[in-house]
Structures are given as structure tokens and as C-alpha cells.
Tab-separated table of C-alpha atoms in Angstrom:
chain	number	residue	atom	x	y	z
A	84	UNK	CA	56.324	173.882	143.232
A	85	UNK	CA	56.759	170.056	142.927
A	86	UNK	CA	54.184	170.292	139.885
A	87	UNK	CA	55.630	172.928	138.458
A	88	UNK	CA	58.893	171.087	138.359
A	89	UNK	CA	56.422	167.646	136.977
A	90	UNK	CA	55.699	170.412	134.096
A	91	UNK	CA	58.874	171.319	133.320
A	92	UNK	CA	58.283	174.829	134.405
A	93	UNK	CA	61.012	175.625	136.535
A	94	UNK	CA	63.510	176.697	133.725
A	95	UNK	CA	65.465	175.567	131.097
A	96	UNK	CA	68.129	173.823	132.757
A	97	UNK	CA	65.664	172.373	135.332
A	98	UNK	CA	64.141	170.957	132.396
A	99	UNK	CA	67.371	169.519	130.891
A	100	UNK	CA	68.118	167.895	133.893
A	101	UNK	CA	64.823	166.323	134.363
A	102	UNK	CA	64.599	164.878	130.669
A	103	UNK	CA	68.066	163.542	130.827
A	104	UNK	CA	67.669	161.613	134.469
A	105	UNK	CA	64.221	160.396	132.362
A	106	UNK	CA	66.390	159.362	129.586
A	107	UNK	CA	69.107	157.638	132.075
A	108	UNK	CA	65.822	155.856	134.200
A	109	UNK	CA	64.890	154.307	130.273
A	110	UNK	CA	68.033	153.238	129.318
A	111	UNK	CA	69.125	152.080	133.431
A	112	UNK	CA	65.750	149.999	133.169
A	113	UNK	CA	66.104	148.431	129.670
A	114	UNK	CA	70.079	147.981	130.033
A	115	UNK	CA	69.134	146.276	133.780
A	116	UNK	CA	66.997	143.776	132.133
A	117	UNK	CA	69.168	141.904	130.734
A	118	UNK	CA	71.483	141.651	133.810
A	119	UNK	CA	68.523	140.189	135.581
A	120	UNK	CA	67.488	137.943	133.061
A	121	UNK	CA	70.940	136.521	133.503
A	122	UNK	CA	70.652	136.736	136.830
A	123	UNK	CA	73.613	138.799	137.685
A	124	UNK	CA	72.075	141.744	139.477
A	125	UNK	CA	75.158	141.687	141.850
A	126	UNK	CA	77.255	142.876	138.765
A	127	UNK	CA	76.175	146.352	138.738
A	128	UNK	CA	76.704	146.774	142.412
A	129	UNK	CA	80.099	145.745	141.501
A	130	UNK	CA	80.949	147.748	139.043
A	131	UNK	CA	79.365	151.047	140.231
A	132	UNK	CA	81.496	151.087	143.019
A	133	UNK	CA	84.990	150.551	140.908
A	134	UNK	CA	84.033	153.454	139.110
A	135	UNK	CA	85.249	155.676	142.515
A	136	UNK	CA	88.657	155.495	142.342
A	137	UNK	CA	88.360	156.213	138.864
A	138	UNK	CA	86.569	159.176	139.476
A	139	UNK	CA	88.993	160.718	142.261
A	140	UNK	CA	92.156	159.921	140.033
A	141	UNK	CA	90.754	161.414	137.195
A	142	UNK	CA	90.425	164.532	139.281
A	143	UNK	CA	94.175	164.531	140.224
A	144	UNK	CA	95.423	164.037	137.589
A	145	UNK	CA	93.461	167.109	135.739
A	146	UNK	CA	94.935	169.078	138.536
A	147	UNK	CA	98.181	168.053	138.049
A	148	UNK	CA	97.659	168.698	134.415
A	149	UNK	CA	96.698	172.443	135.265
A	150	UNK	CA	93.470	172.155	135.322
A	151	UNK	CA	90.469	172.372	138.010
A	152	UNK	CA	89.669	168.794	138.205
A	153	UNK	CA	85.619	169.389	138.349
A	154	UNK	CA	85.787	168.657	133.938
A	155	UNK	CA	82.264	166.543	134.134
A	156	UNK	CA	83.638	164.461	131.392
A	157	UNK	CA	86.850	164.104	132.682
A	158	UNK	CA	85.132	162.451	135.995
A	159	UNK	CA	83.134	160.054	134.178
A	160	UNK	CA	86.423	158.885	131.676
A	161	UNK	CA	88.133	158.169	134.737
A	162	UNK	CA	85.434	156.197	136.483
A	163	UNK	CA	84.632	154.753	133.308
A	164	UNK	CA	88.229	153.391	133.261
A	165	UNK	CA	87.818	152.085	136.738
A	166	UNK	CA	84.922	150.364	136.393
A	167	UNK	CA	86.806	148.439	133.033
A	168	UNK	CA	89.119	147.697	135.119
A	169	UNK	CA	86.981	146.157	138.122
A	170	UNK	CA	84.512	144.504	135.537
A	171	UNK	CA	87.580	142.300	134.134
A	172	UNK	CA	88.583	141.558	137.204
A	173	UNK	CA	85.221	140.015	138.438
A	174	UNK	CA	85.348	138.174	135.053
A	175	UNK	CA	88.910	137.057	135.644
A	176	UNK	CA	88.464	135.961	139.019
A	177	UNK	CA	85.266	134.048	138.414
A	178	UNK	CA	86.432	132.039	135.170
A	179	UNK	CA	90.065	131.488	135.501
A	180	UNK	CA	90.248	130.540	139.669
A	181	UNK	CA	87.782	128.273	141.767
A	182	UNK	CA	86.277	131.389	143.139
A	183	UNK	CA	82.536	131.501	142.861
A	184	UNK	CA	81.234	134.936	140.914
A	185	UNK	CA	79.657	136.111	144.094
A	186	UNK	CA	82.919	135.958	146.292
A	187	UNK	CA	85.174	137.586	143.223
A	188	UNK	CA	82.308	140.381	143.051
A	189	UNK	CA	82.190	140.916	146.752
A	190	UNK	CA	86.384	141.208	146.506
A	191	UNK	CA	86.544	143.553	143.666
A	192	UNK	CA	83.710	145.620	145.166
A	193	UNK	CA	85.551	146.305	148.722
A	194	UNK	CA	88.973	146.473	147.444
A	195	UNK	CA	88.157	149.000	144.631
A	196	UNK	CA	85.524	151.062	146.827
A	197	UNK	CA	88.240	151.206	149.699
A	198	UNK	CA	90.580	152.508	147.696
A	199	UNK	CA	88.262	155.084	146.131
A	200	UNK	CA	88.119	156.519	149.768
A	201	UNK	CA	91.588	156.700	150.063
A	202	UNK	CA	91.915	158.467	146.952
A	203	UNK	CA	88.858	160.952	147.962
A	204	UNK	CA	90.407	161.370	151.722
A	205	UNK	CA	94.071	162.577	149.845
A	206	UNK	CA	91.928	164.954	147.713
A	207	UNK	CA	90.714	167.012	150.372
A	208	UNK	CA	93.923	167.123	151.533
A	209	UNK	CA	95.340	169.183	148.490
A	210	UNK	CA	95.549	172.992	148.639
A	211	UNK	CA	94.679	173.250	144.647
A	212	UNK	CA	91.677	172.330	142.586
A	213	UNK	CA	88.136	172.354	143.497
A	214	UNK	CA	87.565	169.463	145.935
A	215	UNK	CA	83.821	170.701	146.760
A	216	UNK	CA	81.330	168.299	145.241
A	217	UNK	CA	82.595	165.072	144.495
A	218	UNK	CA	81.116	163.526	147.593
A	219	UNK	CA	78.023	164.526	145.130
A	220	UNK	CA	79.234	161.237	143.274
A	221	UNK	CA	78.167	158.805	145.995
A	222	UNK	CA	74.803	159.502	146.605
A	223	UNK	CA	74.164	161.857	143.381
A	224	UNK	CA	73.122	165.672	142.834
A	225	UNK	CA	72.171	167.545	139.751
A	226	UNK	CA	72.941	171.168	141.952
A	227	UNK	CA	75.938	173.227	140.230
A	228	UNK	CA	74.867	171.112	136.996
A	229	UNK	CA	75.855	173.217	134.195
A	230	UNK	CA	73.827	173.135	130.954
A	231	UNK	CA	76.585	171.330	128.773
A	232	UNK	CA	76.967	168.799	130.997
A	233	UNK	CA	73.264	168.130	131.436
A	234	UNK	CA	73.198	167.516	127.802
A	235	UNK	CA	76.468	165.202	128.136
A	236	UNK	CA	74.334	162.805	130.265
A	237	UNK	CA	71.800	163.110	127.468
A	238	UNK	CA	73.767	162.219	124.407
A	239	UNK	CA	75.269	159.208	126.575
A	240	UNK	CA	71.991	157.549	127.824
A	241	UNK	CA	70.562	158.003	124.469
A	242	UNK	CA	73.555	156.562	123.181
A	243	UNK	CA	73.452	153.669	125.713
A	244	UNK	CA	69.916	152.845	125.148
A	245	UNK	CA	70.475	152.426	121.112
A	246	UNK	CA	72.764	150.085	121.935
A	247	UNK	CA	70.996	148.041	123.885
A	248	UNK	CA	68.143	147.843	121.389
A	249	UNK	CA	70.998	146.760	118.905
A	250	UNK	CA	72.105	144.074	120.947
A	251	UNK	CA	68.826	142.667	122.338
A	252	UNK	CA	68.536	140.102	120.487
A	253	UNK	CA	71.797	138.067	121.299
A	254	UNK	CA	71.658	139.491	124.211
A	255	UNK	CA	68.310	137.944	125.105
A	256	UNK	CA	69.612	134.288	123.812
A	257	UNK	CA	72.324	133.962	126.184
A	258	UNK	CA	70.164	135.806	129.069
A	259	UNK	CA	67.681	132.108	128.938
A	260	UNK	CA	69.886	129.434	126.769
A	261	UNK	CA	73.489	130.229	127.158
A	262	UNK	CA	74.329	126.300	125.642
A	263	UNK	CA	72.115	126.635	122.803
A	264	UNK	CA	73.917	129.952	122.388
A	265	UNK	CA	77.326	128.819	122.596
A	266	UNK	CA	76.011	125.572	120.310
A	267	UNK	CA	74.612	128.150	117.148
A	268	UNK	CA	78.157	129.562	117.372
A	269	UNK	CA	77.920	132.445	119.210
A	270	UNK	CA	80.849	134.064	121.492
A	271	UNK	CA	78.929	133.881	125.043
A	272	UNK	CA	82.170	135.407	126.822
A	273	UNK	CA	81.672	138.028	124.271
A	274	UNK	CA	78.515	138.312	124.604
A	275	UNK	CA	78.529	138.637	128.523
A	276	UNK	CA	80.808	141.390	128.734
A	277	UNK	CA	79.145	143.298	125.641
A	278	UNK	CA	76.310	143.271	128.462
A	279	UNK	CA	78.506	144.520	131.100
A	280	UNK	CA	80.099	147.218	128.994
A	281	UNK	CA	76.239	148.207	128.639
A	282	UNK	CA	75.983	148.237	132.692
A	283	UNK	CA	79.175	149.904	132.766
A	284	UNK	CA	78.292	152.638	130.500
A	285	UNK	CA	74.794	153.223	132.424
A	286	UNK	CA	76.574	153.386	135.843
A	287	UNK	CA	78.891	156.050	134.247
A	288	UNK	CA	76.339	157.915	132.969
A	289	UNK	CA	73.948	158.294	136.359
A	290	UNK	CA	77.013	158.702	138.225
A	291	UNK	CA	76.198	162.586	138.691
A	292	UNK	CA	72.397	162.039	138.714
A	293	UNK	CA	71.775	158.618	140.879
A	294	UNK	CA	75.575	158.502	142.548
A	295	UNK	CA	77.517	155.152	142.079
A	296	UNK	CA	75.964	153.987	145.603
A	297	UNK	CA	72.412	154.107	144.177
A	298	UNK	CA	73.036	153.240	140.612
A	299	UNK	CA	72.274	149.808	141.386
A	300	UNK	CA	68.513	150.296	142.072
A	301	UNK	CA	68.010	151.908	138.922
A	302	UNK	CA	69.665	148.694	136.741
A	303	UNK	CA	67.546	146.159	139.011
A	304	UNK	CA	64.549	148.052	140.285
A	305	UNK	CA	62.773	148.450	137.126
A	306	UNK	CA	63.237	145.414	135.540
A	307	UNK	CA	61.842	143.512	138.491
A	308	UNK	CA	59.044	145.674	138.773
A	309	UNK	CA	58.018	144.994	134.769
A	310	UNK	CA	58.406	141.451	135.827
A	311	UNK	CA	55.483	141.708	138.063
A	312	UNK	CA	53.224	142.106	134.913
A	313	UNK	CA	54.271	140.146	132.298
A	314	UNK	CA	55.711	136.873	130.984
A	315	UNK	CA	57.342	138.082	127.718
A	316	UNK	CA	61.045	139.735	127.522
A	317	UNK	CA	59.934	142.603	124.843
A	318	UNK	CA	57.284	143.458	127.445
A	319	UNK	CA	59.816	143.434	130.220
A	320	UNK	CA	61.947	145.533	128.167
A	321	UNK	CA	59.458	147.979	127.865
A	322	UNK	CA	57.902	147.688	131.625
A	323	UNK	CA	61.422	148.876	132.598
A	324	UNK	CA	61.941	151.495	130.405
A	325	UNK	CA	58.679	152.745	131.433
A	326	UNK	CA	59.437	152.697	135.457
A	327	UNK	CA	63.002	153.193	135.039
A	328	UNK	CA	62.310	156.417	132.987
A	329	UNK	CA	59.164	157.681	135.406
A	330	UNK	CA	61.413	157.088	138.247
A	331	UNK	CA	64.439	158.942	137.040
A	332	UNK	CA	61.809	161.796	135.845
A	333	UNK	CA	59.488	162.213	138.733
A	334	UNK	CA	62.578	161.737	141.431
A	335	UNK	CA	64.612	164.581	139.766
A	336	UNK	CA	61.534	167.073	139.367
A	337	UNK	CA	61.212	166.541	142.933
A	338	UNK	CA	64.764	167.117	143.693
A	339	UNK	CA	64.644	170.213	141.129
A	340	UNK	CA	61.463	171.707	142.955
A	341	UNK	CA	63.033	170.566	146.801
A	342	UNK	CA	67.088	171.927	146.670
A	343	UNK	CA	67.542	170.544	149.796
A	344	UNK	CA	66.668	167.066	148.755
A	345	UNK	CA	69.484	164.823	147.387
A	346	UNK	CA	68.636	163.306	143.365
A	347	UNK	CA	69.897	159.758	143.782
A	348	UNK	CA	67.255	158.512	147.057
A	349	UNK	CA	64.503	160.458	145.700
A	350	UNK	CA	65.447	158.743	142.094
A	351	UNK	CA	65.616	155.206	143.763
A	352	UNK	CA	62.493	156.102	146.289
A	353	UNK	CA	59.821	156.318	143.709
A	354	UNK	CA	61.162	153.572	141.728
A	355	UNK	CA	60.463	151.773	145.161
A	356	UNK	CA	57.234	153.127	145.055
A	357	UNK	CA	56.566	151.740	141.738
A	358	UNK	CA	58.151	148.369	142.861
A	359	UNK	CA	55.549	148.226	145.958
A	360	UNK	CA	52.147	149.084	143.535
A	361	UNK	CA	53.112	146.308	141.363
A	362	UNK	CA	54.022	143.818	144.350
A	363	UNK	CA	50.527	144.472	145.817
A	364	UNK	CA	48.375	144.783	142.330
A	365	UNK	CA	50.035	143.438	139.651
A	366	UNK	CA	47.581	140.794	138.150
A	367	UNK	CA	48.538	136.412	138.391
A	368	UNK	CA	52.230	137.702	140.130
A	369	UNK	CA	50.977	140.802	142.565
A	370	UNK	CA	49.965	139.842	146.919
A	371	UNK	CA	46.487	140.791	146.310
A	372	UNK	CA	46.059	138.489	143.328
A	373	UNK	CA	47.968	135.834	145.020
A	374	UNK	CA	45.347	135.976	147.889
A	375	UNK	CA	42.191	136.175	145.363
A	376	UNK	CA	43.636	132.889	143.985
A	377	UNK	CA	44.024	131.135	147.022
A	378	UNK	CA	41.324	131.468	148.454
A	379	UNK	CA	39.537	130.932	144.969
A	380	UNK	CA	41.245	127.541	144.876
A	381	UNK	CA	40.541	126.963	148.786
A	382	UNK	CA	36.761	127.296	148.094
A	383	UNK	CA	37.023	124.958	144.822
A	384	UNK	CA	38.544	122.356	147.162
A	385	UNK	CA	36.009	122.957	150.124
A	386	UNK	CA	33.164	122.364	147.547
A	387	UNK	CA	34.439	119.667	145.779
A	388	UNK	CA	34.950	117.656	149.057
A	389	UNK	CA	31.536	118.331	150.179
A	390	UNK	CA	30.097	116.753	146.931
A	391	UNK	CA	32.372	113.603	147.339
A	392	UNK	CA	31.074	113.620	151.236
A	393	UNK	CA	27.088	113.962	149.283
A	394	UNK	CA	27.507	110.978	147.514
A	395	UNK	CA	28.969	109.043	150.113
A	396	UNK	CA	26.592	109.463	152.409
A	397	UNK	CA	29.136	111.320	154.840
A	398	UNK	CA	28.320	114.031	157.243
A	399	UNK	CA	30.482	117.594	156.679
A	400	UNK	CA	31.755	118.932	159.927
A	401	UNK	CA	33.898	121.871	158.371
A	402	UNK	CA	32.067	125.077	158.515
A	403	UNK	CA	33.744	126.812	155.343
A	404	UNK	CA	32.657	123.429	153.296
A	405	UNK	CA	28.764	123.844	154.878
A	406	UNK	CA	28.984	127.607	154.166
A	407	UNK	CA	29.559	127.346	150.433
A	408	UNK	CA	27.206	124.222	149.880
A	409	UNK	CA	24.450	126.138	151.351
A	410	UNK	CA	25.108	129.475	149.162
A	411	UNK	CA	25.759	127.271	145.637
A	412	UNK	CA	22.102	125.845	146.709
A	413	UNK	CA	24.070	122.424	147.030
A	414	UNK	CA	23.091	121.746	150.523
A	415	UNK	CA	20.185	122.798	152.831
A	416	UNK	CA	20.758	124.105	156.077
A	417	UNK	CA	19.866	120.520	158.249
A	418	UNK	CA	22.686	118.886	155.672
A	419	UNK	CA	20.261	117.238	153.323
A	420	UNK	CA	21.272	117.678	149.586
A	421	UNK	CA	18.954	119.574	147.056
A	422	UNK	CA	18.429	118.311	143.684
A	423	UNK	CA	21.111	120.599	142.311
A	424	UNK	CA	23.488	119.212	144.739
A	425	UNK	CA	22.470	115.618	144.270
A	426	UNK	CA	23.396	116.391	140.268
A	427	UNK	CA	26.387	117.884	141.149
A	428	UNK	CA	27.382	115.525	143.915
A	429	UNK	CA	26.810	112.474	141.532
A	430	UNK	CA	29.024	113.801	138.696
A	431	UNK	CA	31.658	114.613	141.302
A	432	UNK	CA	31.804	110.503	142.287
A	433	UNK	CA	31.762	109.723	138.571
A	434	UNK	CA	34.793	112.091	137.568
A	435	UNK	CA	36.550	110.842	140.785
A	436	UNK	CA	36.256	107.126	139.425
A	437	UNK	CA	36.947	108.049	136.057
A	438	UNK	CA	40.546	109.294	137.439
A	439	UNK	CA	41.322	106.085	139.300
A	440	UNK	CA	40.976	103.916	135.921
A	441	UNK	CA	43.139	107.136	134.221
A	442	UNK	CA	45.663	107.080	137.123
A	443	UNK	CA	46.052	103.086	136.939
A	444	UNK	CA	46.141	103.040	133.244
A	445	UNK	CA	50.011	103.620	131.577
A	446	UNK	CA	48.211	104.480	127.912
A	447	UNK	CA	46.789	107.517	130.330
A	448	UNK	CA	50.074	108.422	131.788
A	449	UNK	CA	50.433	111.891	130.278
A	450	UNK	CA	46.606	113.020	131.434
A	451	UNK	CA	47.448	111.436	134.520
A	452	UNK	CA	49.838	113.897	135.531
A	453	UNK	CA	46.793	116.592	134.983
A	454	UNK	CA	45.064	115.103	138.264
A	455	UNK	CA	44.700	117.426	141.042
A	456	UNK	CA	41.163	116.088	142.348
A	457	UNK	CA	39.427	119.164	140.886
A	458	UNK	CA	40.319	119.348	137.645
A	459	UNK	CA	37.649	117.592	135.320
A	460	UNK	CA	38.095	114.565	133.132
A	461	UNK	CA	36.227	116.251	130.276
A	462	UNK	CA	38.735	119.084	129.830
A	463	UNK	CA	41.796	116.517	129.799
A	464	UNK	CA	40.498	113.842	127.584
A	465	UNK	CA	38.380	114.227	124.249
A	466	UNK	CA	34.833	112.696	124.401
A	467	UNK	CA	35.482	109.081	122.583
A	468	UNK	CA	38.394	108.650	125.861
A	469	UNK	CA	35.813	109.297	128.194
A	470	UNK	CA	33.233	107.100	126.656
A	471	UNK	CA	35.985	104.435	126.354
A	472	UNK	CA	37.113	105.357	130.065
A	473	UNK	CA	33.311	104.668	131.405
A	474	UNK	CA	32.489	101.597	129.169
A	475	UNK	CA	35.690	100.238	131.838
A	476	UNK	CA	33.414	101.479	135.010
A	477	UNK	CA	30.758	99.679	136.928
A	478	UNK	CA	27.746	101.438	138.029
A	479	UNK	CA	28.369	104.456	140.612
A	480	UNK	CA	26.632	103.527	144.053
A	481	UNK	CA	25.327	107.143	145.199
A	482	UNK	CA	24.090	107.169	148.539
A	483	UNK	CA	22.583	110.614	149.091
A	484	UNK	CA	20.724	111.509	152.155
């Protein structure tokens, strides 16, 4: 069943659901990038929960208006409201009072989510309109979804995601220089809440997929995971389009293929999924490459102690250090150094004393830095340094045993 729905062979409305919560991982992913980059993550949590009062007073007043009150786009005009609203606020607080941004987003996000309840607790209160299903806002559901607005959600991610592909640009500037920004001319005020207008219209969007409680993970989730693998923004940009879109794809087929199982969690669970692999594997960032490169650089030091110990003339006591000599052929099992490790050993004490004339020498300063007692002089300094570096030495006194 659950490949089936992967195959987009559980009907046509199945499959429109599916696409579109693919659509809204892409642009959720590419839009959350940039709120990362800026370090603002907290944002989104911010303003995805002002959009619930929105969203209930939208409802009463399209009751009171004669209507049902279930009018998809309706819902998301009001939230989208809200969260305008909320979104100004955090920017108010945080530039015009002493308030940090933290505390005025940790404000706005209680007071505006506390009175969403209230509004949502009068609702079910009311004897007309169609109250069932708007608790499908907090934690998302595409059951009931009717075909037009499946392709509302559609139109509006794609929408969203041109935008942000408009905008990356300036956005990125501001995201890693916001001075030299503001000193080329540009508006970074403007610029700051043309990127939370982009949050704001993603968190409207996945309201009815993701729910405004889980919204979050899909702005954040998939831009940290791309992080993982890459240095470069354009590749971050894509890495998170990429998870953001095969999380909001793979989590709604599921849902689609399981009725029982809510969209948002399942959404946000394999983009958690995604976020482990690339903790654990990602290459130079990942835990397992982390390890590999410690203990890489732990042997490196082990063995370049032991051929400083050689050529002194010093016993080696440490097991890991007599391990390693012994397999690089350095070392024979009583201690005694073979001719490869005598080599080795000697251009180990010459390197060390080239350092201390680089290290005591200010013309040097900049290679200096460079020193880490395993790093060799000949990849610092070009050939004529060295020579000039070893015409200043006296004669190395080996004593090998």
C-alpha cells in the first residue's frame, strides 16, 4: 500500500496531495535556508503559531458572513493576516525596545498562540458552521482535502519558491555580511522582513499539510541537514530543497496509504530521518567521519612522537605509539629502530629544529602560525626558505639505538 502511495497510484487526488506537500517540503527547505543562514530559526516558530488566531477568526467571521467557515482559502487569509501581524510585532519589539529578539519572539509566540485557543475553544461553542476539522490545523491532515484546494497549496508553494529564487541573491548578502550590505546601500530592514514575508507565506501554505505546530521543522530541518554536506550556499539551497521536498513527499504518501496516521509528524519524522543519515555519514561534518579523523590525527601524533623518542635515544612506553611503529616497519618488536625508521626518525628531529628557528624568527611569523608539530616544513615554506632555514642550523645529534 505504502508503495503504491510512493507511486502515485492511489488516485488522483492522492496524487495531488502528495506532489503539492513535495512542492511545499522544496520551497519550506529553500525558503528555511535563509532563516538559518541568518540565524533566526526561532522566527518561524514564531510566526507559525500567530497564524492561529488568524485562522479561527477567519472562520467566524465567514460564519457570520453566511457562510460555512471551512473556505480553505479563507483559513489561510486569516492566518496569513495573523502571522503579519505577529511578525511586526517581533520586529517592533526587538528594534524599537531593549528587549532581546529571543524574549520579544517568545512574547509574541505565547500571547498570540493563547489567544488562538481562546478563539478555537468559543468556536466549538457555536451552534452554526462546521467546527469539525480545524484542530486539523495544529498538527496537519490532508483527509477531507478537496481537489481545488490541493491545487491551492500548489499554486502557492510554487509561487513561494519563485520568489525565493528571485530574492536569493540579496537575500544571501545580508544572511553572512549584513554591514557590507547596509554599506553597498541596501535596505537590510527591508531586506529582513522580505525574508520573513517568505517564512510567513511557507507557514501559510503547510498550514493544512504540516499544521502550524510542525511547520517549523520543515523551515529548519532541511536546511541543517544540507549543511551537513556542503560548504557553499547554492549547494545548501539545493540540499534543502532536495530533503525538504523528499520529506514532504515520502511523509504524505505514507499518510495517504496509512488514514489513520496524521500528515504533519510523519512529514517532520522522515525529515528527521534524513537529518540523522547525514549526522552519522555525511563526509568532513558527519559522527562517523568525525571519528575516522580523530583517530587518523591520533595515530599521526602517536607516530610522530615515537620518531622524536628514535632520535633521542628515548624509550616508548605507550602501547598505541609501539603498535604503529612496529606495523609502519619503524620499530622492531625489542624497540630497536630499522633502517626505515632511523630515516624517518632523523628527518622528524630535523623538521622539529627547523620549526624552532621558524617559531623564533618574526620574518617567519605568518608560517609560524602553521606549526602544529606534525605538519612539515616543506609544505609551508618553498625550497630556497628551507635551504636558508638549515644553512642557520648546526648539525642534528641523532642518537638511535
Amino acid at each position: 500500500m505504502i508503495w503504491d502511495a510512493l507511486l502515485l497510484g492511489l488516485g488522483y487526488n492522492a496524487t495531488l496531495v502528495t506532489l503539492g506537500a513535495g512542492i511545499l517540503g522544496v520551497a519550506g527547505g529553500v525558503g528555511g535556508s535563509f532563516l538559518f543562514l541568518r540565524k533566526r530559526a526561532l522566527v518561524s516558530d514564531a510566526v507559525s503559531h500567530a497564524t492561529l488566531p488568524g485562522v479561527g477568526l477567519a472562520f467566524v467571521v465567514m460564519v457570520a458572513l453566511g457562510g460555512d467557515g471551512r473556505n480553505l482559502i479563507g483559513l489561510l487569509a486569516g492566518g496569513a493576516v495573523s502571522a503579519a501581524i505577529g511578525l511586526l510585532c517581533v520586529n517592533w519589539l526587538s528594534t524599537r525596545t531593549r528587549l532581546a529578539e529571543d524574549a520579544a519572539i517568545g512574547a509574541v509566540l505565547s500571547v498570540f498562540f493563547g489567544f488562538g485557543i481562546v478563539v478555537l475553544t468559543y468556536i466549538q461553542t457555536m451552534s452554526s458552521g462546521r467546527q469539525a476539522g480545524l484542530e486539523s490545523f495544529l498538527l496537519g491532515s490532508t483527509a477531507g482535502m478537496l481537489q481545488s484546494d490541493a491545487l491551492v497549496l500548489v499554486l502557492a508553494a510554487a509561487l513561494t519558491l519563485a520568489l525565493v529564487l528571485i530574492l536569493r541573491r540579496p537575500l544571501t548578502l545580508v544572511a553572512f555580511d549584513p554591514d557590507f550590505a547596509r554599506a553597498t546601500g541596501r535596505n537590510v530592514n527591508r531586506i529582513d522582513l522580505a525574508m520573513m514575508g517568505i517564512v510567513l507565506a511557507v507557514t501559510v501554505v503547510g498550514l493544512k499539510i504540516v499544521g502550524l505546530i510542525l511547520i517549523v521543522a520543515l523551515l529548519i530541518i532541511p536546511p541543517v541537514t544540507a549543511r551537513f554536506w556542503t560548504e557553499r550556499v547554492d549547494r545548501v539551497l539545493l540540499g534543502a530543497g532536495i530533503v525538504g521536498g523528499l520529506s514532504g513527499y515520502v511523509g504524505a504518501a505514507i499518510s495517504a496509504a496509512v488514514p489513520d496516521v496524521p500528515t504533519g509528524p510523519i512529514i517532520v519524522l522522515v525529515g528527521f530521518v534524513l537529518f540523522m543519515l547525514s549526522l552519522l555519514c555525511a563526509p568532513g561534518r558527519g559522527v562517523v567521519s568525525s571519528v575516522v579523523q580523530h583517530r587518523q590525527y591520533q595515530r599521526r601524533v602517536h607516530l610522530r612522537q615515537g620518531l622524536l623518542a628514535l632520535a633521542q635515544g628515548q624509550p616508548i612506553y605507550e602501547r598505541l605509539t609501539q603498535r604503529l611503529m612496529e606495523r609502519g616497519g619503524l620499530m622492531r618488536g625489542d624497540g630497536v629502530a630499522t633502517d626505515k625508521g632511523r630515516a624517518h626518525a632523523a628527518k622528524a628531529l630535523l623538521d622539529e629544529a627547523r620549526w624552532q628557528v621558524v617559531r623564533g624568527d618574526q620574518a617567519y611569523a605568518a608560517a609560524a602560525q602553521r606549526y602544529d608539530g606534525l605538519t612539515e616544513m616543506s609544505t609551508v615554506l618553498t625550497p630556497d626558505q628551507v635551504r636558508e632555514i638549515d644553512a642557520r642550523l648546526p648539525a642534528p645529534q641523532v642518537m638511535l639505538p
